[in-house]
Each structure stands twice: as C-alpha cells, then as structure tokens.
Short mmCIF file of C-alpha atoms in Angstrom, two decimals:
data_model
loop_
_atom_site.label_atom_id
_atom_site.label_comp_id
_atom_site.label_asym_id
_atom_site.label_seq_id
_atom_site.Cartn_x
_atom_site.Cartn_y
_atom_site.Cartn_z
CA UNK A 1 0.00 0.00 0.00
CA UNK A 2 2.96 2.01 0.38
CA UNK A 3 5.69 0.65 -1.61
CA UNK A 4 4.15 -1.65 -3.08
CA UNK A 5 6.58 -4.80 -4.44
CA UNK A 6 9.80 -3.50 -2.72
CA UNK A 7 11.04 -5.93 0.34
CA UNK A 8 11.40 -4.96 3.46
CA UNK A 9 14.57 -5.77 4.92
CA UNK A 10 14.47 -5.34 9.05
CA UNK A 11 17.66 -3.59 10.79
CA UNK A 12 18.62 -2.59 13.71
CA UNK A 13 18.84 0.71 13.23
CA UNK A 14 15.11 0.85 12.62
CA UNK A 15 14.37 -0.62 16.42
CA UNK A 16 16.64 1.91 17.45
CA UNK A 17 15.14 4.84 16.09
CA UNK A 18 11.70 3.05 16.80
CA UNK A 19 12.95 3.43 20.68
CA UNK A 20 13.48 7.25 21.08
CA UNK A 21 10.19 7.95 18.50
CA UNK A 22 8.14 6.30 21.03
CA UNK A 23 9.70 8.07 24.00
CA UNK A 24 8.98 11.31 22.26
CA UNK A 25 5.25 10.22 21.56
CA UNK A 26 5.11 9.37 25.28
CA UNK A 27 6.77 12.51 26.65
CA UNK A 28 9.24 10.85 28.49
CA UNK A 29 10.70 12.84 30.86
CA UNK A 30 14.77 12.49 30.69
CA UNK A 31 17.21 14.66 33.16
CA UNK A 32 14.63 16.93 34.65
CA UNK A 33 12.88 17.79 31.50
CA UNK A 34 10.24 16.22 28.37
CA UNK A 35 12.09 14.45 25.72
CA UNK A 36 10.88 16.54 22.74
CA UNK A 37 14.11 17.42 20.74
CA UNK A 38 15.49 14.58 18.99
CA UNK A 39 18.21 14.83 16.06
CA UNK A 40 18.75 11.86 13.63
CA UNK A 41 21.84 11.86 11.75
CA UNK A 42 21.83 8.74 9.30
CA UNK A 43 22.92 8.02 5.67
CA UNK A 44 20.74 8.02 2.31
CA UNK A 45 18.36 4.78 1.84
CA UNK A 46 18.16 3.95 5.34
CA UNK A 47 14.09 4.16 5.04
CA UNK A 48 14.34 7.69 7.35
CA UNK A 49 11.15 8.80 5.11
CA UNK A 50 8.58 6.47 5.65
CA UNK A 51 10.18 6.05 8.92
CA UNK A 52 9.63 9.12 10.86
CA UNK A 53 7.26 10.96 8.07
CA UNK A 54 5.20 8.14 7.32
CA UNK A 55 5.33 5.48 9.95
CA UNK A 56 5.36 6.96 13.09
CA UNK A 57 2.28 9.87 12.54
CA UNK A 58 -0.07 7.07 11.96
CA UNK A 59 1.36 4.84 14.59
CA UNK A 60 0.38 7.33 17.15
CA UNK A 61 -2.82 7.51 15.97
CA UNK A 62 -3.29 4.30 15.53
CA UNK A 63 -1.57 1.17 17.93
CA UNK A 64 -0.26 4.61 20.50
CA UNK A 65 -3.94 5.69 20.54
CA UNK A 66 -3.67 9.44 20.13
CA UNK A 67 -5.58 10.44 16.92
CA UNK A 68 -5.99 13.76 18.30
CA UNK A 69 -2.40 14.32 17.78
CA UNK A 70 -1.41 17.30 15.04
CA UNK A 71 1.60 17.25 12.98
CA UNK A 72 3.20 19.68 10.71
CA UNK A 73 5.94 17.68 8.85
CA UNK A 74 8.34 20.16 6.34
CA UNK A 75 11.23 19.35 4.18
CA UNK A 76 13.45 21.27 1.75
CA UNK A 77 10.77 20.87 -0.91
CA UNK A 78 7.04 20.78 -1.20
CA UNK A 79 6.82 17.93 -3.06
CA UNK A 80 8.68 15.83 -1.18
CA UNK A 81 6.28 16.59 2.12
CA UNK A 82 3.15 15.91 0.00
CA UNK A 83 4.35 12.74 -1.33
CA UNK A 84 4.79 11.16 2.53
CA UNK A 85 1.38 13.14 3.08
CA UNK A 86 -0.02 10.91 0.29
CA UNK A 87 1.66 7.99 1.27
CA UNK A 88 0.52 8.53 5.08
CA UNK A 89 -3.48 9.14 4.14
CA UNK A 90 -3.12 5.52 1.72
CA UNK A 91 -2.09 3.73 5.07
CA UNK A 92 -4.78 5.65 7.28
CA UNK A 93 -7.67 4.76 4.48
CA UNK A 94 -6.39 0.85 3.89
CA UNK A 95 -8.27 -1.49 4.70
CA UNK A 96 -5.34 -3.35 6.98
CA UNK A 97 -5.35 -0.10 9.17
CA UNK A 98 -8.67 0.40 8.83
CA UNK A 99 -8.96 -3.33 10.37
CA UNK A 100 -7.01 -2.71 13.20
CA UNK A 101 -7.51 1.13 14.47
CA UNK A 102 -10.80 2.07 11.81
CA UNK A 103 -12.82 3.05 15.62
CA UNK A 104 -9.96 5.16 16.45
CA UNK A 105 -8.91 6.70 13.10
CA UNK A 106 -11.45 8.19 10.39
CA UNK A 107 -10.30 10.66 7.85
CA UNK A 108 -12.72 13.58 7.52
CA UNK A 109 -14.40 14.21 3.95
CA UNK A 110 -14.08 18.30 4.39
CA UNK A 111 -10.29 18.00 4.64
CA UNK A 112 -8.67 15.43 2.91
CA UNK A 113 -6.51 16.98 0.88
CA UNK A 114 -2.72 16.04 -0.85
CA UNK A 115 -0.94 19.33 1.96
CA UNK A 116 -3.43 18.41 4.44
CA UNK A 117 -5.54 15.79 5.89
CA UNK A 118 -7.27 15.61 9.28
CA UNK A 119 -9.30 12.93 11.40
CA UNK A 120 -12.31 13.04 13.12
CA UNK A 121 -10.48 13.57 16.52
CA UNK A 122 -9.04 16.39 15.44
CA UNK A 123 -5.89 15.38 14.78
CA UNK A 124 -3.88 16.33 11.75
CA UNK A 125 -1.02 15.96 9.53
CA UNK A 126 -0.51 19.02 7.24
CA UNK A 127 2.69 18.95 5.06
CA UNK A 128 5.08 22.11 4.38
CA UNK A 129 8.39 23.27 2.53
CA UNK A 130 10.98 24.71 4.77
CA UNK A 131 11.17 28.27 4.81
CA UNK A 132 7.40 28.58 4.03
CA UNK A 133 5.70 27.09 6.87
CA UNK A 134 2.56 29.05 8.13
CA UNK A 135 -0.88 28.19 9.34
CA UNK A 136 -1.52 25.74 11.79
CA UNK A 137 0.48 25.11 14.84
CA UNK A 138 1.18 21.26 15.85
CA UNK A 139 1.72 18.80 18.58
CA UNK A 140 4.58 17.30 17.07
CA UNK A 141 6.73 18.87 14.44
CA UNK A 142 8.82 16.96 12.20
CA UNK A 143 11.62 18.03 9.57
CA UNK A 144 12.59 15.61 6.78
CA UNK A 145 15.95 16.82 5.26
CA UNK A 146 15.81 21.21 5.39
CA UNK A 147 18.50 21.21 2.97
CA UNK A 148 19.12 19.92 -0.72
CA UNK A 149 22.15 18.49 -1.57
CA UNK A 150 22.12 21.76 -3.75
CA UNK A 151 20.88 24.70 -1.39
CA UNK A 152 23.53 23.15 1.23
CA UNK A 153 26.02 24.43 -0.80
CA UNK A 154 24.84 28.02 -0.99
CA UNK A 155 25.88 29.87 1.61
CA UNK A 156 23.08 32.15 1.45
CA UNK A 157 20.42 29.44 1.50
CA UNK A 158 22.03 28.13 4.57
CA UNK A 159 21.53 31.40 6.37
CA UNK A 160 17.86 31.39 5.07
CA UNK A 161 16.74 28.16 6.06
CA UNK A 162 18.82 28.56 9.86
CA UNK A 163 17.00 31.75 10.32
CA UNK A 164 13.75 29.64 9.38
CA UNK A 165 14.95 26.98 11.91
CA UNK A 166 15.98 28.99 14.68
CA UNK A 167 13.12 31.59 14.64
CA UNK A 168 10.12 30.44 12.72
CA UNK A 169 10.14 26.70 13.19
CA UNK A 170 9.77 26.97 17.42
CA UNK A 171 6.84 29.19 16.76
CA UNK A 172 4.65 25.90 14.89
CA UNK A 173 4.50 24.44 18.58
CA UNK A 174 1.13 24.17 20.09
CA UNK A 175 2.48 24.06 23.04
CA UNK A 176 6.77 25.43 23.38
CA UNK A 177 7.38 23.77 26.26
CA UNK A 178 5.51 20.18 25.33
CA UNK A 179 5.02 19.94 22.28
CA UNK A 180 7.78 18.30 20.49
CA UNK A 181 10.46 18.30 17.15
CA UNK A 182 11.98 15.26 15.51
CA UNK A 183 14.56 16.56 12.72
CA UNK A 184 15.96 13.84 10.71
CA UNK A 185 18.82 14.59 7.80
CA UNK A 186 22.27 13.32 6.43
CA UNK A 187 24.50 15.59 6.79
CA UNK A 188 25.69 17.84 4.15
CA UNK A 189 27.50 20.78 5.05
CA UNK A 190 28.90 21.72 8.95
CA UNK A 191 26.57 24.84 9.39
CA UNK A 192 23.64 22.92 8.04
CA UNK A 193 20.42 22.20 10.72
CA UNK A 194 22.26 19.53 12.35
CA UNK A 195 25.41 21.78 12.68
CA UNK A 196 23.32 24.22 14.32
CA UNK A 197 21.60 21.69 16.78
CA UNK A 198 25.00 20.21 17.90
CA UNK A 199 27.21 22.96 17.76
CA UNK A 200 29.79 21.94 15.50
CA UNK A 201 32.31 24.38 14.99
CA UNK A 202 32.58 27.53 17.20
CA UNK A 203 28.81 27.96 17.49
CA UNK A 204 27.35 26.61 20.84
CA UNK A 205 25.18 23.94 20.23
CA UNK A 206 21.10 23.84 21.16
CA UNK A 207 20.06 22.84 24.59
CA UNK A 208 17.86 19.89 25.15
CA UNK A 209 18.40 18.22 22.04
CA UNK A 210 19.02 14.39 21.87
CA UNK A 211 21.34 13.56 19.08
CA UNK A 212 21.22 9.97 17.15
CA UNK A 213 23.74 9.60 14.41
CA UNK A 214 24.39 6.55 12.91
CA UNK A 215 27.05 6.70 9.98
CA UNK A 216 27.49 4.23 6.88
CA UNK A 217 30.61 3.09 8.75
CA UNK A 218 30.93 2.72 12.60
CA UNK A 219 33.42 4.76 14.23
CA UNK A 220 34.14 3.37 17.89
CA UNK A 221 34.61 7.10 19.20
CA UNK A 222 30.72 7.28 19.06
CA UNK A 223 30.51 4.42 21.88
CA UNK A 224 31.71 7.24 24.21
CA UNK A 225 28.52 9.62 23.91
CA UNK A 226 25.18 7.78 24.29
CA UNK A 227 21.49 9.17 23.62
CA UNK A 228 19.98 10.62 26.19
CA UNK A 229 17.92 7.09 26.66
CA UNK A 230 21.19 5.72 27.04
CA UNK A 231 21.65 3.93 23.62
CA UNK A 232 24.48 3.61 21.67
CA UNK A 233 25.83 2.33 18.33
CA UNK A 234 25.27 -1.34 18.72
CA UNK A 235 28.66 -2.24 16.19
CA UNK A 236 32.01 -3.43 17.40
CA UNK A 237 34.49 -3.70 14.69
CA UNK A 238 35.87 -0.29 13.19
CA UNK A 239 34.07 0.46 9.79
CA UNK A 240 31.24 -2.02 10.20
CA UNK A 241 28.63 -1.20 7.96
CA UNK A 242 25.32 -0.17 9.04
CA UNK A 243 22.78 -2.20 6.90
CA UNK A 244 24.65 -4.70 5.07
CA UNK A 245 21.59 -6.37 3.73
CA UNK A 246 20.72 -3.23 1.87
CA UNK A 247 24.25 -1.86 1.06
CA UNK A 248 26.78 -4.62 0.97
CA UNK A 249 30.52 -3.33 1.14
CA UNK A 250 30.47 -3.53 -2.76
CA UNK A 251 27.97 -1.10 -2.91
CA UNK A 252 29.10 1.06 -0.50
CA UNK A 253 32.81 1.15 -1.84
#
C-alpha cells in the first residue's frame, strides 16, 4: 500500500530509532525535563522517510492511541512533504489499518486533501516546505531533510533556512514547552540544521536536544557519547557497515 513490491529488509537501526520515536510520543521525561528534541543523523536509503514521516504519525494515531495528535511535517521541498502526506493518508484509508484502528482513526471528507488531511479527533497531519511554513500550529513537528544536496552548498540558502529553523520553526508548537520536534537529515554541510543543533564548529550547540547519528561506517569514538535514553551504536568492529543487507561493502565502496 505504500511501496508496493519492494522488500522490506528489518535492521537494527530501525528498532533503534523506533525506541526514542516512542519516548517522544510518550513525553518521556529524561534529566529533569520532556524528551521533545530529537536529532537523527543517518545516511541516504536507510528508510528515514517512511520512517519518521510516514510510519510513526499514523502509529500514534493508531496502535499509540492518540488520533488527536497534530503534525506539521516540512522538508526542503514541497513535493517531497506531500508525497509522505499521500503515502501517510493511503495507510490511514487501507483497509489493513482500517482493520485494526478504523474506531480510532477516520479521515474527515471536508479535509482530505494532498498538503493536508485531518481525522475526526481532530488530529492532523498538514505537510510544508521549509522556509514557508505558516498556518496551523502542531503537537509534534517533524523536519525531513531542510536542505538539498544543492541549497547546502549556498551559503546564502544556509543562512535562510537557519533563520527559518531557529526563529520560525519553534513558533509551529502548540504548546513550546511540550510539544515536540523530531529533525531527521544526512548531513551535508557543517553549518547545516544539524550543525546548528549540535554545535559543531565555534557555534554553541542547542540545549535539550538528543542527538542519534548513525554513519554508513561505525566509528568506535561514538561508543563514548550515548542518547539521552542511554543507547548507543550497537557495532564493534571499526568500519562495520550499518545495513549490510541493503548496502553490501560492494555497494558502499
């Protein structure tokens, strides 16, 4: 119903993301404060679209019970948020879903649209390009890739889209303290998003972020700074690859 014909091939790194999505949904609370500000750092083809766009928003409606949850999810370009918009409203409407959660979940016939769909509890998920996000304010905020390959290059659309992240993004929260943002990217330049969230460089870093990154190729250094949930990069051996099934040393090299 989604990707219809392609196998799925289960990795770890999937569990492991699964683990701190949930503890956002849940609003954990982690050292003294709600775990709302999560960072994933992983490579291409690693599934980080259907993932955290797709996945997750209609697993908390769904098997976490919270239809009445909102989300605004934004990437670098608008069709790539309507796209996992589409794909999201073909999983709500299928009949599998429908099966499982239909007395929790119905989509409403007034708004059911490709940039916007919402539920009869309320809930919604509304898609938006970086650097143009207005309108509706959300529970949960998520940001799939801010950057093309291209604009990451451009100095001056850096400095656009971190003045969009640092000024306009925290205003989409229905609630600032609460509500939540899950911001998931490879990286592509050191003062991209994820520069600015951990500080690379001389700029301080953002407080209260948790920071997952996962690279093609393990780097044992990493095993020294856990997520806040106290995870860390299950590989041993220097250079281990992160999904072999999918992207065999061959492929990688």
């Amino acid at each position: 119903m989604v990707e219809p014909g392609a196998r799925y091939y289960d990795n770890w790194h999937v569990h492991f993301i699964c683990a701190h999505l949930e503890a956002i949904a849940r609003g954990d609370i982690v050292d003294d404060r709600i775990y709302n500000r999560l960072l994933i750092n992983v490579p291409p083809g690693m599934m980080k679209s259907l993932l955290v766009s797709v996945f997750f928003p209609a697993w908390v409606w769904g098997p976490f019970r919270a239809p009445h949850t909102r989300f605004l999810c934004v990437s670098h370009n608008i069709d790539l948020s309507m796209r996992d918009n589409l794909r999201m409203r073909r999983l709500i409407l299928s009949e599998w879903f429908q099966e499982h959660w239909g007395d929790l979940v119905k989509i409403t016939a007034d708004q059911s649209a490709k940039l916007k769909f919402e539920n009869t509890s309320s809930g919604f998920r509304q898609a938006a390009a970086a650097n143009a996000v207005t309108g509706n304010r959300a529970d949960i905020v998520i940001v799939d890739d801010p950057h093309s390959v291209k604009s990451a290059g451009s100095e001056a659309e850096r400095l656009t889209t971190r003045d969009w992240f640092l000024e306009a993004l925290p205003t989409r929260l229905n609630k600032p303290e609460e509500s939540a943002i899950v911001m998931i990217m490879q990286r592509l330049h050191e003062d991209d998003c994820s520069g600015i969230v951990t500080g690379d460089g001389a700029r301080p870093g953002l407080p209260g972020w948790d920071h997952i990154c996962l690279p093609m190729r393990f780097e044992s250094w990493r095993k020294a700074h856990p997520t806040a949930l106290g995870e860390v990069d299950p590989r041993e051996e220097e250079g281990e690859l992160i999904f072999p099934a999918r992207f065999p040393a061959r492929v990688v090299d």
